[in-house]
Structures are given as C-alpha cells and as structure tokens.
CSV table of C-alpha atoms and ligand atoms in Angstrom, one decimal:
chain,number,residue,atom,x,y,z
A,197,MET,CA,0.0,0.0,0.1
A,198,LYS,CA,1.5,3.3,-1.0
A,199,ASN,CA,0.3,6.7,0.3
A,200,ALA,CA,0.8,10.2,-1.0
A,201,CYS,CA,-0.8,13.5,-0.2
A,202,VAL,CA,-1.0,17.1,-1.0
A,203,ILE,CA,0.1,19.7,1.5
A,204,GLY,CA,-0.6,23.4,1.6
A,205,TRP,CA,-2.0,26.1,3.8
A,206,PRO,CA,-4.9,26.3,3.3
A,207,ILE,CA,-5.5,23.0,1.5
A,208,GLU,CA,-9.1,22.7,1.4
A,209,HIS,CA,-9.6,24.1,-2.1
A,210,SER,CA,-7.1,21.5,-3.7
A,211,ARG,CA,-8.5,19.4,-6.4
A,212,SER,CA,-5.5,17.0,-6.4
A,213,PRO,CA,-7.2,14.3,-4.4
A,214,LEU,CA,-9.9,14.2,-6.8
A,215,ILE,CA,-7.5,13.7,-9.7
A,216,HIS,CA,-5.3,11.2,-8.0
A,217,GLY,CA,-8.2,9.4,-6.4
A,218,TYR,CA,-9.8,9.0,-9.9
A,219,TRP,CA,-6.5,7.3,-11.1
A,220,LEU,CA,-6.1,5.1,-8.2
A,221,LYS,CA,-9.5,3.7,-8.8
A,222,THR,CA,-9.3,3.5,-12.5
A,223,TYR,CA,-6.0,1.6,-12.3
A,224,GLY,CA,-7.1,-0.6,-9.3
A,225,ILE,CA,-4.1,0.5,-7.3
A,226,GLU,CA,-4.1,-0.1,-3.5
A,227,GLY,CA,-3.1,3.3,-2.4
A,228,THR,CA,-4.3,6.5,-1.0
A,229,TYR,CA,-3.9,10.3,-1.7
A,230,THR,CA,-5.2,12.7,0.8
A,231,LYS,CA,-4.9,16.4,1.5
A,232,VAL,CA,-3.0,17.5,4.8
A,233,ALA,CA,-3.0,21.1,6.1
A,234,VAL,CA,0.5,22.0,7.0
A,235,LYS,CA,1.3,25.4,8.6
A,236,PRO,CA,4.5,27.2,7.1
A,237,GLU,CA,6.2,26.7,10.5
A,238,GLU,CA,5.5,23.0,10.5
A,239,LEU,CA,6.8,22.2,6.9
A,240,GLY,CA,10.3,21.3,7.8
A,241,GLY,CA,9.2,18.9,10.5
A,242,PHE,CA,6.4,17.4,8.2
A,243,LEU,CA,8.9,16.7,5.4
A,244,ALA,CA,11.4,15.3,7.7
A,245,SER,CA,8.8,12.7,8.9
A,246,LEU,CA,7.2,11.9,5.7
A,247,ALA,CA,8.3,8.2,5.8
A,248,GLU,CA,7.2,7.9,9.5
A,249,ARG,CA,3.8,9.2,8.6
A,250,GLY,CA,3.6,6.5,5.8
A,251,PHE,CA,4.0,8.6,2.8
A,252,CYS,CA,6.1,7.9,-0.2
A,253,GLY,CA,5.9,11.3,-1.4
A,254,CYS,CA,3.6,14.4,-1.7
A,255,ASN,CA,2.5,17.3,-3.9
A,256,VAL,CA,3.3,20.8,-2.5
A,257,THR,CA,1.1,23.8,-3.1
A,258,VAL,CA,0.9,27.5,-2.0
A,259,PRO,CA,2.7,28.7,0.1
A,260,HIS,CA,5.3,25.9,0.5
A,261,LYS,CA,6.8,25.4,-3.0
A,262,GLU,CA,9.9,27.4,-2.5
A,263,ALA,CA,10.5,26.0,1.0
A,264,ALA,CA,9.9,22.4,-0.2
A,265,TYR,CA,12.5,23.0,-2.9
A,266,ARG,CA,15.1,24.2,-0.3
A,267,ALA,CA,14.3,21.3,2.0
A,268,SER,CA,14.9,18.7,-0.6
A,269,ALA,CA,18.2,17.0,-0.9
A,270,GLU,CA,18.1,16.1,-4.6
A,271,ARG,CA,16.5,18.5,-7.1
A,272,ASP,CA,15.4,17.7,-10.7
A,273,ALA,CA,16.5,20.3,-13.3
A,274,SER,CA,12.8,21.3,-13.7
A,275,ALA,CA,12.8,22.5,-10.0
A,276,VAL,CA,16.3,24.0,-10.2
A,277,ALA,CA,15.2,26.2,-13.1
A,278,VAL,CA,12.0,27.4,-11.4
A,279,GLY,CA,13.5,27.6,-7.8
A,280,ALA,CA,10.4,25.8,-6.5
A,281,ALA,CA,9.0,22.3,-6.3
A,282,ASN,CA,5.5,21.0,-6.5
A,283,THR,CA,6.3,17.2,-6.5
A,284,LEU,CA,8.3,15.3,-3.8
A,285,TRP,CA,9.3,11.8,-3.3
A,286,LEU,CA,11.5,9.6,-1.1
A,287,ASP,CA,14.0,7.4,-2.7
A,288,GLY,CA,16.1,5.4,-0.3
A,289,GLY,CA,15.2,7.8,2.4
A,290,THR,CA,16.4,10.7,0.4
A,291,LEU,CA,13.9,13.5,-0.3
A,292,HIS,CA,13.8,14.4,-4.2
A,293,CYS,CA,11.8,17.1,-5.7
A,294,ALA,CA,10.8,18.2,-9.1
A,295,ASN,CA,8.6,21.0,-10.6
A,296,THR,CA,6.0,19.5,-13.0
A,297,ASP,CA,4.2,22.7,-13.8
A,298,THR,CA,6.4,23.2,-16.9
A,299,TYR,CA,5.5,19.6,-18.0
A,300,GLY,CA,1.9,20.3,-17.4
A,301,TYR,CA,1.7,23.4,-19.2
A,302,MET,CA,3.7,22.5,-22.3
A,303,THR,CA,2.1,19.1,-22.7
A,304,TYR,CA,-1.5,20.6,-22.7
A,305,LEU,CA,-0.5,23.5,-25.0
A,306,THR,CA,1.0,21.1,-27.5
A,307,GLU,CA,-2.1,18.8,-27.2
A,308,ARG,CA,-4.6,21.5,-27.8
A,309,ALA,CA,-2.6,23.7,-30.2
A,310,SER,CA,0.1,21.5,-31.8
A,311,ASN,CA,0.9,24.2,-34.4
A,312,TRP,CA,1.8,26.8,-31.9
A,313,ALA,CA,5.6,26.8,-32.8
A,314,LEU,CA,5.0,26.8,-36.6
A,315,ARG,CA,5.6,30.6,-36.9
A,316,ASP,CA,8.9,31.6,-35.7
A,317,ALA,CA,7.4,34.5,-33.5
A,318,PRO,CA,7.9,35.6,-30.0
A,319,VAL,CA,5.9,34.2,-27.1
A,320,SER,CA,4.4,36.7,-24.7
A,321,ILE,CA,3.9,36.0,-21.0
A,322,LEU,CA,2.0,38.2,-18.7
A,323,GLY,CA,3.1,37.8,-15.0
A,324,ALA,CA,6.3,37.1,-13.2
A,325,GLY,CA,5.3,34.8,-10.2
A,326,GLY,CA,6.2,31.2,-9.8
A,327,ALA,CA,3.9,30.0,-12.6
A,328,ALA,CA,5.5,32.4,-14.9
A,329,ARG,CA,9.0,31.1,-14.2
A,330,ALA,CA,7.9,27.5,-14.8
A,331,ILE,CA,6.2,28.6,-18.2
A,332,VAL,CA,9.2,30.7,-19.3
A,333,TYR,CA,11.5,27.8,-18.7
A,334,GLY,CA,9.2,25.5,-20.8
A,335,PHE,CA,9.2,27.8,-23.9
A,336,LEU,CA,13.0,28.2,-23.6
A,337,GLN,CA,13.3,24.4,-23.5
A,338,ALA,CA,11.1,24.3,-26.5
A,339,GLY,CA,13.6,26.5,-28.3
A,340,VAL,CA,11.6,29.7,-28.5
A,341,GLY,CA,14.0,32.6,-29.7
A,342,GLU,CA,12.3,35.4,-27.8
A,343,ILE,CA,9.9,35.6,-24.8
A,344,ARG,CA,8.4,39.0,-24.1
A,345,LEU,CA,7.6,39.4,-20.4
A,346,PHE,CA,5.1,41.9,-19.1
A,347,ASN,CA,4.4,42.3,-15.4
A,348,ARG,CA,2.7,45.1,-13.4
A,349,SER,CA,5.8,45.5,-11.3
A,350,ARG,CA,8.6,45.6,-13.9
A,351,GLU,CA,11.3,44.9,-11.4
A,352,ARG,CA,9.9,41.4,-10.6
A,353,ALA,CA,9.9,40.8,-14.4
A,354,ALA,CA,13.5,42.0,-14.7
A,355,ALA,CA,14.7,39.6,-11.9
A,356,LEU,CA,13.0,36.7,-13.6
A,357,ALA,CA,14.5,37.6,-17.1
A,358,GLN,CA,17.9,37.9,-15.5
A,359,ALA,CA,17.7,34.4,-14.2
A,360,PHE,CA,17.0,33.1,-17.6
A,361,GLY,CA,19.2,35.1,-19.9
A,362,PRO,CA,18.9,37.3,-23.1
A,363,ARG,CA,16.1,35.4,-24.9
A,364,VAL,CA,13.7,36.8,-22.1
A,365,ARG,CA,13.1,40.5,-22.7
A,366,VAL,CA,11.1,42.7,-20.3
A,367,HIS,CA,8.7,45.3,-21.4
A,368,ASP,CA,6.4,47.7,-19.6
A,369,TRP,CA,2.9,46.3,-18.6
A,370,HIS,CA,1.1,48.9,-20.6
A,371,GLN,CA,2.6,47.5,-23.8
A,372,ARG,CA,1.1,43.9,-23.2
A,373,GLY,CA,-1.4,44.4,-26.0
A,374,PRO,CA,0.4,46.0,-28.8
A,375,LEU,CA,3.6,43.9,-28.4
A,376,SER,CA,1.8,40.7,-28.2
A,377,GLN,CA,-0.1,41.2,-31.5
A,378,ASN,CA,2.3,39.1,-33.6
A,379,ALA,CA,3.0,36.4,-30.8
A,380,SER,CA,2.9,32.8,-31.4
A,381,VAL,CA,1.4,32.3,-28.0
A,382,LEU,CA,0.1,34.8,-25.5
A,383,VAL,CA,-0.2,33.4,-21.8
A,384,ASN,CA,-1.7,35.0,-18.8
A,385,THR,CA,0.0,33.6,-15.6
A,386,THR,CA,-1.3,36.5,-13.5
A,387,SER,CA,-4.2,36.0,-11.1
A,388,LEU,CA,-6.2,38.5,-13.0
A,389,GLY,CA,-9.6,37.0,-14.1
A,390,LEU,CA,-9.6,34.5,-11.3
A,391,LYS,CA,-13.2,34.1,-10.0
A,392,SER,CA,-13.9,36.8,-12.8
A,393,ALA,CA,-12.1,39.4,-10.7
A,394,GLY,CA,-10.0,42.0,-12.7
A,395,ASP,CA,-9.6,42.6,-16.4
A,396,ILE,CA,-6.4,41.9,-18.3
A,397,GLY,CA,-7.5,44.7,-20.8
A,398,ILE,CA,-6.1,43.4,-24.1
A,399,ASP,CA,-7.9,44.2,-27.4
A,400,PHE,CA,-7.4,41.2,-29.7
A,401,SER,CA,-8.8,42.9,-32.9
A,402,ALA,CA,-5.2,43.6,-34.4
A,403,PHE,CA,-3.8,40.1,-33.4
A,404,HIS,CA,-2.3,37.8,-35.9
A,405,SER,CA,-4.9,35.1,-36.7
A,406,ALA,CA,-2.5,32.2,-35.6
A,407,CYS,CA,-1.8,33.6,-32.3
A,408,VAL,CA,-2.7,31.0,-29.6
A,409,VAL,CA,-4.2,32.5,-26.3
A,410,SER,CA,-3.8,30.7,-23.1
A,411,ASP,CA,-4.7,31.1,-19.6
A,412,ILE,CA,-3.6,29.3,-16.5
A,413,VAL,CA,-6.6,30.5,-14.5
A,414,TYR,CA,-9.2,27.7,-14.5
A,415,VAL,CA,-12.0,29.2,-12.4
A,416,PRO,CA,-14.0,30.1,-14.5
A,417,LEU,CA,-13.0,27.7,-17.1
A,418,GLU,CA,-13.4,30.1,-19.8
A,419,THR,CA,-12.0,33.4,-18.4
A,420,ALA,CA,-13.0,36.7,-20.0
A,421,PHE,CA,-9.6,37.0,-21.4
A,422,LEU,CA,-10.1,33.7,-23.3
A,423,ALA,CA,-13.6,34.6,-24.3
A,424,ALA,CA,-12.5,37.8,-25.9
A,425,ALA,CA,-9.7,36.0,-27.8
A,426,ARG,CA,-12.2,33.3,-29.0
A,427,LEU,CA,-14.7,36.0,-30.2
A,428,GLN,CA,-11.9,37.4,-32.4
A,429,GLY,CA,-11.4,33.8,-33.9
A,430,LEU,CA,-8.2,33.0,-32.1
A,431,ALA,CA,-7.4,29.5,-30.8
A,432,THR,CA,-7.6,29.4,-27.0
A,433,VAL,CA,-6.2,26.9,-24.3
A,434,ASP,CA,-7.7,26.8,-20.8
A,435,GLY,CA,-6.0,26.3,-17.6
A,436,LEU,CA,-7.7,23.1,-16.8
A,437,GLY,CA,-5.2,21.0,-18.7
A,438,MET,CA,-2.1,22.3,-16.8
A,439,LEU,CA,-3.8,21.4,-13.5
A,440,LEU,CA,-4.5,17.8,-15.0
A,441,HIS,CA,-1.2,17.1,-16.6
A,442,GLN,CA,1.1,18.5,-13.8
A,443,ALA,CA,-0.4,15.6,-11.7
A,444,VAL,CA,1.0,12.9,-14.1
A,445,PRO,CA,4.6,12.7,-13.3
A,446,GLY,CA,4.0,12.6,-9.4
A,447,PHE,CA,1.3,9.7,-9.8
A,448,ALA,CA,3.8,7.8,-12.1
A,449,ARG,CA,6.7,8.2,-9.5
A,450,TRP,CA,4.5,7.3,-6.4
A,451,PHE,CA,2.3,4.5,-7.8
A,452,GLY,CA,4.3,3.2,-10.7
A,453,VAL,CA,1.7,3.7,-13.4
A,454,CYS,CA,1.9,6.5,-16.0
A,455,PRO,CA,-1.8,7.8,-16.0
A,456,GLU,CA,-3.9,9.1,-18.8
A,457,VAL,CA,-5.6,12.4,-18.7
A,458,SER,CA,-8.8,10.9,-20.1
A,459,GLY,CA,-12.0,12.7,-21.3
A,460,GLU,CA,-13.8,11.1,-18.4
A,461,LEU,CA,-11.3,12.6,-15.8
A,462,THR,CA,-11.5,16.0,-17.6
A,463,ARG,CA,-15.3,15.9,-17.3
A,464,LEU,CA,-15.1,15.0,-13.6
A,465,ILE,CA,-12.8,17.9,-12.7
A,466,ARG,CA,-14.8,20.3,-15.0
A,467,ALA,CA,-18.0,19.3,-13.2
A,468,ASP,CA,-16.4,19.9,-9.9
A,469,ILE,CA,-15.1,23.5,-10.8
A,470,GLU,CA,-18.5,24.4,-12.4
A,471,GLY,CA,-20.4,23.1,-9.3
A,472,ALA,CA,-18.2,25.0,-6.8
B,239,LIG,P1,2.1,32.5,-8.8
B,239,LIG,O1,3.4,32.1,-8.0
B,239,LIG,O2,1.0,31.5,-8.6
B,239,LIG,O3,2.5,32.7,-10.3
B,239,LIG,P2,2.1,35.2,-7.6
B,239,LIG,O4,3.7,34.9,-7.4
B,239,LIG,O5,1.3,35.6,-6.5
B,239,LIG,O6,1.5,33.8,-8.2
B,239,LIG,O7,2.2,36.2,-8.9
B,239,LIG,C1,0.9,36.6,-9.3
B,239,LIG,C2,1.1,37.5,-10.5
B,239,LIG,O8,-0.1,38.1,-10.8
B,239,LIG,C3,2.2,38.5,-10.5
B,239,LIG,O9,2.9,38.6,-11.7
B,239,LIG,C4,1.4,39.8,-10.2
B,239,LIG,O10,2.0,41.0,-10.5
B,239,LIG,P3,3.0,41.7,-9.5
B,239,LIG,O11,4.3,41.0,-9.5
B,239,LIG,O12,3.2,43.1,-10.1
B,239,LIG,O13,2.3,41.7,-8.2
B,239,LIG,C5,0.2,39.5,-11.0
B,239,LIG,N1,-1.1,40.3,-10.5
B,239,LIG,C6,-1.8,40.2,-9.4
B,239,LIG,N2,-2.7,41.1,-9.5
B,239,LIG,C7,-2.6,41.9,-10.5
B,239,LIG,C8,-3.2,43.0,-10.9
B,239,LIG,N3,-4.3,43.6,-10.3
B,239,LIG,N4,-2.8,43.6,-12.1
B,239,LIG,C9,-1.7,43.1,-12.7
B,239,LIG,N5,-1.1,42.0,-12.3
B,239,LIG,C10,-1.5,41.5,-11.2
C-alpha cells in the first residue's frame, strides 16, 4: 500500500485528491492520496517525517513550493530552473523534488494547439510569479527565440529575465497588447480573471490570426480573457489542462503507473469546478 498526499496552507480548495483518487480507482491501485493542512512553521518537521507518517511522497502547493525546494536533498533540473517544487518523493530515504508545472503546461499547450511553434514568432507572457517562471522555462526548453515578459511591477519581471538570460525580454505592462499582436502564444499567468475578478485589458482585434491565447486561471474555465480571444477567432487553451497534466509525473513516480488524462477525468474535474 502506497500513500501520497498534497500539502498546503490552506489546502481545502485542492482538487489534487480528486485527480489522484480517480486514477487510483481507474488503475485498481491499492493506495491513498489525501490532503494535509501544513502550516508554514510545520513544513520542515512534516517533510522530515514523511516516511514515518507512511507517505512515499507528496504534492506541494501554496505557500510551500519554495521552502519544499530548499528542504529537498536532490532536485530535478525542472525544480532548479524554477526555484520551486510541487512534487516530492522519497528514494532510499532521500527527499527528491521536481517541478511538474512546466511539463503540465507545455504538454497541454501542445495537445490543444500542436501548431503553436510553426511561426517563428515571439511568445508573450503576462506575470512574473512562480507559474510564469515555470512557463518561461518551458518555452525556452522548446527552443523559442524570444520571450516578451510583461508584469505590473517591472522589477519582478527583470529579476525573472535575469535568471533566464537574453532570450527573455522585459517590457512595460502597458505594452502587453500592442507588443503581443504578432505573438505565437500569449499566456496569462497572473491572477487577473480568477473568479472573474480583474480585467487583463487586451484588445485582440489586431492580433495575428494564428496567435494562440492561453490562460492558467481555470476558475472560471473560460475566463473573460479567453472569451475575448475566442470572439476574435483566435485559438484558446484553458487552464484546466495544466492542472491535470502536472499531476501525471507525481502519480507515475509514487504509484508506478503513468496515468492518462482521459476525457472522463477532464469531465469530472470540470463538473467539480462548475459546481463550486
Ligand atoms: P504564482 O506564483 O502563482 O504565479 P504570484 O507569485 O502571486 O503567483 O504572482 C501573481 C502574478 O499576478 C504577479 O505577476 C502579479 O504581478 P506583481 O508581480 O506586479 O504583483 C500579478 N497580478 C496580481 N494582481 C494583479 C493586478 N491587479 N494587475 C496586474 N497584475 C497582477
């Protein structure tokens, strides 16, 4: 019997137990995946006693991603690039970590808009938090020549760009619309639009028709940002896929089966979000 969990503070909102619980049932695996509320001051003690508590690993969410990264003895390149971890596992008593947000984002983008890289055009990214770091890393890994980064506070974007080198270029927040018109992909990684609060304020009417517009916000499933892009005829990619796909590597690691993000699982989580 293998047990994994997701830890955060708060943790009530997490949909990870629904995702992993679905896979455990689907593949007939004897295991559990639970949520555990861990206060920031308890994180070190919790991770040090993971095995004692019967866990082979865990997912980590807000606000523990950076601290979990620091607490791990072995770090995957994915976590090193982002400076934060969301997936932890024990191997011979040693705590390992990875960041699977990059994998989750890029996998879903490529599944939904396989031609996104056909035009050799810049990628535009809104935001400079942890999610932006994971996504910048993904596009750089995919070979994108130029990433345009826009953030309300320019200094934070500049710090991110500095960590990733000259292919990431920082621009003022007010230029996010005009400088994204020719983008191959425009991604929102800010919290604007979450629960329909705030407006990204981009007019898509002059955008290149092949621009793919994506949002990592998934409540609501179609944000106002995505709806506006869709109304201009642009391809859109919602935030649900990243949530689902980022869970795959952890499940494979803990339970030994690489799970499928099936239509049934997508419908299950979609219904949960819509019913919330
Ligand atoms: P995460 O780690 O999940 O990516 P975060 O670190 O809290 O989240 O980052 C949130 C992002 O949303 C930041 O880029 C933030 O901009 P600042 O760095 O300037 O704070 C952005 N954001 C939040 N509220 C915003 C708003 N009202 N207008 C523009 N950007 C906003």
